[in-house]
Coordinates of C-alpha atoms and ligand atoms in Angstrom, one line a residue:
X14 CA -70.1 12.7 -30.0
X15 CA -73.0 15.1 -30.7
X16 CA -76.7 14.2 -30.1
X17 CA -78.6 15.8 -33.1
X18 CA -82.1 17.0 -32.1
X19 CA -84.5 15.9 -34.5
X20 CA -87.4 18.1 -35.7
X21 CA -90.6 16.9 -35.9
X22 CA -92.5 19.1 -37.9
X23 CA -95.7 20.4 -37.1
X24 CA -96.7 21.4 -40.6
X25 CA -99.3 19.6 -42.4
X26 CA -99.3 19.6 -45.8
X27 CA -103.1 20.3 -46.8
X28 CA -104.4 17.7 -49.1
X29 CA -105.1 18.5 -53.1
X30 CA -108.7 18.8 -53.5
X31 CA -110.8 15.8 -54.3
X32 CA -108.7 13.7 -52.1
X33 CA -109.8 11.6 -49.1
X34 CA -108.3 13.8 -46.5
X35 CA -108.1 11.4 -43.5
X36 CA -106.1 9.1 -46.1
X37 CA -103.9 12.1 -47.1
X38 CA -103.2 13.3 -43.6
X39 CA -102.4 9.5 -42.5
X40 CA -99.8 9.4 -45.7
X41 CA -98.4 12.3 -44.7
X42 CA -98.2 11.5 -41.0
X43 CA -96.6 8.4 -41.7
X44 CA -93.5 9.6 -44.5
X45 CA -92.8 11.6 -41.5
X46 CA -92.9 9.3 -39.0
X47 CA -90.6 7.2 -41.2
X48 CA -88.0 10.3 -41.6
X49 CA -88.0 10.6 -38.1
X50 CA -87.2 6.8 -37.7
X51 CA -84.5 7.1 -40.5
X52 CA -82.8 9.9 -38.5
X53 CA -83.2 8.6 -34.8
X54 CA -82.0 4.9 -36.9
X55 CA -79.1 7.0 -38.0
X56 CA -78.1 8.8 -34.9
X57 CA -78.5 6.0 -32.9
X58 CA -75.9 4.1 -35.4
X59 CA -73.5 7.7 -35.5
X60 CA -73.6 6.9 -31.3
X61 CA -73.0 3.4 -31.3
X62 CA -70.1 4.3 -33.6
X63 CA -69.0 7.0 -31.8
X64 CA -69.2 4.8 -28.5
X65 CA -67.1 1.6 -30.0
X66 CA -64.6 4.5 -30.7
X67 CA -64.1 5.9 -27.6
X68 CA -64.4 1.7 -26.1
X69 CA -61.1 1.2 -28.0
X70 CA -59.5 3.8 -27.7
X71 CA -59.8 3.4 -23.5
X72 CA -59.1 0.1 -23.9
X73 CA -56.0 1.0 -25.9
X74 CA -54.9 3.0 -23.2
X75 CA -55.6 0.6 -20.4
X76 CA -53.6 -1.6 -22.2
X77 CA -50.5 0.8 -22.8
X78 CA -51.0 1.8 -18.8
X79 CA -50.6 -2.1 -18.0
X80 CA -47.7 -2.8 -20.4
X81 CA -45.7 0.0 -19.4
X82 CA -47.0 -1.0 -15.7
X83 CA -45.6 -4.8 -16.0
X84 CA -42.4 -3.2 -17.3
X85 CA -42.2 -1.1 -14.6
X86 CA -41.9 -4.3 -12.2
X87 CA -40.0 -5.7 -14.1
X88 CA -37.5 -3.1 -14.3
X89 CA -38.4 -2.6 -10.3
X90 CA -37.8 -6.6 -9.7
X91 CA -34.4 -6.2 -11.8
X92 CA -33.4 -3.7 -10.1
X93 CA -34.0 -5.1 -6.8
X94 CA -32.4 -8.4 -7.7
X95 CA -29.2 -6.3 -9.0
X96 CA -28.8 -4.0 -5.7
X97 CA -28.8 -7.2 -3.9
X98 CA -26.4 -8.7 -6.3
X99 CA -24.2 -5.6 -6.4
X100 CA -24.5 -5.5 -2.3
X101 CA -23.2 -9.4 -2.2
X102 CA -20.5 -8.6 -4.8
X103 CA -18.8 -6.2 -2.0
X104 CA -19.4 -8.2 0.9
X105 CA -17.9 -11.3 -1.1
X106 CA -15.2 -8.8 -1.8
X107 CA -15.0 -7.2 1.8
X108 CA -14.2 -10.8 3.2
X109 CA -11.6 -11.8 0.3
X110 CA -9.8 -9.0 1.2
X111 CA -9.6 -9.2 4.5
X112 CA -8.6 -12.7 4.6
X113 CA -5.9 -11.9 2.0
X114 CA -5.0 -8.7 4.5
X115 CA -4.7 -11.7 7.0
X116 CA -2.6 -13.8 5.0
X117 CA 0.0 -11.3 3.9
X118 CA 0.3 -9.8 7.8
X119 CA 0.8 -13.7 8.7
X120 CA 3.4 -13.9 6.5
X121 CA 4.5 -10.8 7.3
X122 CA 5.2 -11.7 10.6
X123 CA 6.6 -14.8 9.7
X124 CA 8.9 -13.3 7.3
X125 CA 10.0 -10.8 10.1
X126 CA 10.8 -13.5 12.6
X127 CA 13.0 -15.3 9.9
X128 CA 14.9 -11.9 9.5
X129 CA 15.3 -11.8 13.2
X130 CA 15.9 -15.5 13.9
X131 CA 18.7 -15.1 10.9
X132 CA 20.4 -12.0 12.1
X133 CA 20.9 -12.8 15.9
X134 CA 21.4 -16.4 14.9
X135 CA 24.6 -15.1 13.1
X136 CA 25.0 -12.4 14.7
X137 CA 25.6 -14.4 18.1
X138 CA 27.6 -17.5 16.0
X139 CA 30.2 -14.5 14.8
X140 CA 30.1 -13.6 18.4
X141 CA 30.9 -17.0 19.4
X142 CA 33.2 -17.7 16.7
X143 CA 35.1 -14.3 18.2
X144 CA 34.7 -15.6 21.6
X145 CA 38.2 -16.9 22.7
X146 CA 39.6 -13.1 21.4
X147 CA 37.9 -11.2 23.7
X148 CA 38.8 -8.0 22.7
X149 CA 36.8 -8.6 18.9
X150 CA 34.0 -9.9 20.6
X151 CA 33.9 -7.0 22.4
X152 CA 34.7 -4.6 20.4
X153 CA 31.5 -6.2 18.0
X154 CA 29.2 -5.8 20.8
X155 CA 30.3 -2.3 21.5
X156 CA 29.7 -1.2 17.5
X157 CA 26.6 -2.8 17.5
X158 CA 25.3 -1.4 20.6
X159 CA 26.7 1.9 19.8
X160 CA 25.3 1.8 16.0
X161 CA 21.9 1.0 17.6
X162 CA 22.1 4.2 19.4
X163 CA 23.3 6.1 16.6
X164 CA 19.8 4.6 14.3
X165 CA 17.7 5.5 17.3
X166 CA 18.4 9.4 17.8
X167 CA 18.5 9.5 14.1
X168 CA 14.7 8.7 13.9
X169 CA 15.1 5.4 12.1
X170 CA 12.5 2.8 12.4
X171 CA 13.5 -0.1 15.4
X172 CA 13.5 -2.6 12.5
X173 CA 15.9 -0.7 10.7
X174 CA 17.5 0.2 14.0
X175 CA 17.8 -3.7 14.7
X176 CA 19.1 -4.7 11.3
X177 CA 21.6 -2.1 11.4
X178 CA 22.9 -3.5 14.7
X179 CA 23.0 -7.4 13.7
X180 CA 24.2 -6.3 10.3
X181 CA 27.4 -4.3 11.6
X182 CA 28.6 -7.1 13.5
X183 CA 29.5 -8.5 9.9
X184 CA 31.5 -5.7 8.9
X185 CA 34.9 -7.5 8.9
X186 CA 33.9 -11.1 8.0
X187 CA 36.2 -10.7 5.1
X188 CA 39.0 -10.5 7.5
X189 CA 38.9 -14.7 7.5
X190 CA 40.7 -14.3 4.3
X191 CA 43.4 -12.1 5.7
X192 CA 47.1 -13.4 6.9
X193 CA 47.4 -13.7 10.3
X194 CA 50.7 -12.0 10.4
X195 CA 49.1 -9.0 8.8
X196 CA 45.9 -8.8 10.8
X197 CA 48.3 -9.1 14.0
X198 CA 51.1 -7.1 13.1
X199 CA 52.2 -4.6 15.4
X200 CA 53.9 -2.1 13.7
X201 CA 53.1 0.2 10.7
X202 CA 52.1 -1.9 7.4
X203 CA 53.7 -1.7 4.5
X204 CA 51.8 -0.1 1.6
X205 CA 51.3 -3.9 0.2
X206 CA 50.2 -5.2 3.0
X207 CA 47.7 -2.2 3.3
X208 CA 46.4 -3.7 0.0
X209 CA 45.4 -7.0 1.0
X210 CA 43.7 -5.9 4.0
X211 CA 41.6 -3.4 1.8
X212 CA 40.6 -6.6 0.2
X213 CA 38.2 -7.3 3.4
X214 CA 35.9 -5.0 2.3
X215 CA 35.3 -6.6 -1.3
X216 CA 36.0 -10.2 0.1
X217 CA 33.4 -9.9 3.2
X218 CA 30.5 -8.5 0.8
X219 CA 31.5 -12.0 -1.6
X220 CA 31.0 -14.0 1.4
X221 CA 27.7 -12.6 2.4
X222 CA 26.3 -13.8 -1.0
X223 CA 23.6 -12.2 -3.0
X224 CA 20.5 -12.9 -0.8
X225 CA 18.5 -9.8 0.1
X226 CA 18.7 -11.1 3.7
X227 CA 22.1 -9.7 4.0
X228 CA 21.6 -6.5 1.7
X229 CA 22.6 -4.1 4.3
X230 CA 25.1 -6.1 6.2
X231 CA 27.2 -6.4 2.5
X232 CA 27.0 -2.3 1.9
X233 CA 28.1 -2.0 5.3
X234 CA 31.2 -4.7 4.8
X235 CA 31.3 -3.4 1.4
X236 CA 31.9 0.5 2.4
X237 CA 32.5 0.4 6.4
X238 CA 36.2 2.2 5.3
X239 CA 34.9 4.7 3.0
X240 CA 35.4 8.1 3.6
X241 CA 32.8 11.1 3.4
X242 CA 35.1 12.8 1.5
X243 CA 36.0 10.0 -0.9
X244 CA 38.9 9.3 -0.1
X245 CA 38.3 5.5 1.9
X246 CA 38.9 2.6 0.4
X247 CA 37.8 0.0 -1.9
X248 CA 36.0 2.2 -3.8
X249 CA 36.8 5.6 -3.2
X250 CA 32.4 6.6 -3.2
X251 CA 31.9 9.8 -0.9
X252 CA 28.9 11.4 0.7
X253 CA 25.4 9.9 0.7
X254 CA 27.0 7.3 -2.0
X255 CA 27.9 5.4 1.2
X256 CA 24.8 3.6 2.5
X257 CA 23.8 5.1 6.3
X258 CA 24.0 1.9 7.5
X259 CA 28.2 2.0 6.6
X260 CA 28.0 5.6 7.4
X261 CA 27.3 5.4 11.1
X262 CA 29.0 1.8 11.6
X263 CA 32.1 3.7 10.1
X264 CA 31.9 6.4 13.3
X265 CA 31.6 3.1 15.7
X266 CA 33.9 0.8 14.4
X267 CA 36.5 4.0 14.4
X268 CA 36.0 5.1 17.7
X269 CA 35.7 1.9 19.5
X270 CA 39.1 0.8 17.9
X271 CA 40.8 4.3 18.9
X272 CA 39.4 3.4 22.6
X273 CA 40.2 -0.1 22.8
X274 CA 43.7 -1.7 23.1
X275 CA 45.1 -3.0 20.0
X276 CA 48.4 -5.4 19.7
X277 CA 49.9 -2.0 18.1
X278 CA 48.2 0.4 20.7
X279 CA 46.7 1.3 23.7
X280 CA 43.8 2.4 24.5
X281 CA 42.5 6.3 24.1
X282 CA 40.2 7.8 26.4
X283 CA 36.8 8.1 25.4
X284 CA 37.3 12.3 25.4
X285 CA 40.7 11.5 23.1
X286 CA 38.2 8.9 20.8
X287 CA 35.5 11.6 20.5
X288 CA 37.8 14.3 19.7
X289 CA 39.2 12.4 17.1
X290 CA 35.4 11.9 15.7
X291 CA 34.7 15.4 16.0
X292 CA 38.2 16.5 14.2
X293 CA 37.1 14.2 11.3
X294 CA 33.5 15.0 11.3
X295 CA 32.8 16.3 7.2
X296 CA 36.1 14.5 6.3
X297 CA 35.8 10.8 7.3
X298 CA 32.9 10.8 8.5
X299 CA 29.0 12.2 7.8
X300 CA 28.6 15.5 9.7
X301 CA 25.2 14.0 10.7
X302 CA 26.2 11.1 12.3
X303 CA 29.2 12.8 14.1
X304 CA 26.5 15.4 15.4
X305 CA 24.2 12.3 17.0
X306 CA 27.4 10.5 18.2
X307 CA 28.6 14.0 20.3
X308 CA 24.8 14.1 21.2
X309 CA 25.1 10.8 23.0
X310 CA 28.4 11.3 24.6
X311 CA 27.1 14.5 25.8
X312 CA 24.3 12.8 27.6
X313 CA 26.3 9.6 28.9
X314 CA 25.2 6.8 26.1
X315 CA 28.9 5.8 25.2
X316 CA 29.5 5.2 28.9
X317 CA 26.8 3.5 29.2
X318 CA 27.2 1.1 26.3
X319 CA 30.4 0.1 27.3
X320 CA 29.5 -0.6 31.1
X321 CA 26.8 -2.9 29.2
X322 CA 29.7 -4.7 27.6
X323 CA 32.0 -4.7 30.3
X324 CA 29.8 -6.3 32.2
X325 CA 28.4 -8.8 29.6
X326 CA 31.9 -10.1 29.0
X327 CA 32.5 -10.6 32.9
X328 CA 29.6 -13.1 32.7
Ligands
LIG428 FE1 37.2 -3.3 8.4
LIG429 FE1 35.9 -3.3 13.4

């Protein structure tokens, strides 16, 4: 807005002659006075124009600066309300999961106690079933303490260790189906009667069903007489085809029969046993295994399990 200055001017027109000068003078005096009136009129309409101008535009920004101001708590309160949201969303989520953590190790445990309660439930019925041959009862208890030793120096897990151990104390169920005369012959059998009691093996992994309860205790029924080599029976696998579990139950089962009396045999020492191990370490059995098994004669395991199970039957 620009304030015009407005000129008065001093000049007087001198009157024509003949003319009443005061009345001239006054004439003149007054058009000015009304040209100056008609300016300062017209300025004074240019400001007020020029003031409503500025007046709205201010007003049009006070009113932008308070929109955008509301929508700024707006978006403030939105956000606010969201954090809190998002920050109930994870605790909500924090406790689902940590009751559904507490659920599954529940029934983790639970599940775990069934395993156990199943395994030593049959594993002490076979035992009992065994109980009025004392040498098979024995001999079970040795191969499962002695395949429990094996698992350990190998690094397993003591689950595994433990299911192992209940599980090889199945490793002839399928015997129930073999002839008495064959299973208590004592001399050489003939190469048919070699057949049916191969048929323990396929027999004994049929009777333990097809729960996975007794997955390992069937591979170890299933291949307890396979040979690293491949040349065992039923099915002729070799190597690392052979579960572990049947792997180191085959060392125990072998041994403890060489060093226990049989109708057909007496007993070997436990030096004649382990040599007999050692001679077939790569062949029949897994190199690895055979290595742990010296390992734990070396250091007076064997001995010790046996004592165990000496003792255990004098009870
Ligand atoms: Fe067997
Ligand atoms: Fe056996």
């Amino acid at each position: 807005m620009s304030i015009e200055v407005i000129e008065v001017s001093p000049r007087i027109i001198l009157p024509p002659a003949g003319s009443t000068v005061a009345g001239e003078v006054f004439r003149q005096l007054l058009q000015q006075a009304i040209r100056v009136a008609d300016q300062a009129n017209s300025q004074a309409v240019r400001m007020a124009s020029d003031f409503a101008e500025v007046y709205r535009r201010e007003q049009a920004v006070r009113l932008e600066y308070e929109t955008k101001l509301r929508e700024m708590r707006l978006l403030e309160r939105q956000s606010t309300r969201y954090a809190e949201d998002l920050a109930e969303m994870l605790r909500s989520e924090r406790e689902r999961r940590e009751q559904l953590e507490t659920a599954l190790e529940s029934e983790r445990v639970a599940n775990e106690e069934l395993r156990r309660t199943g395994l030593q439930g049959i594993s002490h019925l076979l035992l009992a079933a065994t109980i009025k041959d004392q040498t098979t009862g024995a001999h079970l208890l040795r191969v499962r303490k002695l395949v429990e030793a094996i698992g350990t120096r190998l690094g397993l897990p003591s689950q595994v260790v433990e299911e192992f151990g209940y599980s090889s104390v199945m490793h002839d169920v399928g015997k129930i189906h073999t002839p008495d005369h064959i299973l208590q012959s004592e001399h050489h059998l003939s190469s048919e009667e070699f057949e049916v009691i191969k048929q323990h093996c396929i027999d004994g992994e049929v009777m333990l069903g097809d729960a996975r309860f007794f997955e390992t205790a069937r591979a170890i029924a299933r291949e307890h007489h396979e040979r690293w080599d491949g040349r065992g029976y039923p099915d002729g696998k070799k190597g690392d085809q052979i579960s572990l579990a049947a792997r180191i139950v085959s060392v125990a089962d072998v041994f403890d029969a060489l060093t226990s009396k049989r109708p057909y045999k007496t007993a070997w020492t436990i030096e004649e046993g382990m040599a007999a191990v050692i001679a077939g370490s790569g062949a029949q059995f897994d190199p690895e295994v055979v290595a742990i098994f010296q390992s734990l004669q070396a250091d007076g395991s064997i001995e010790r399990v046996r004592q165990e199970v000496a003792t255990a039957q004098l009870d």
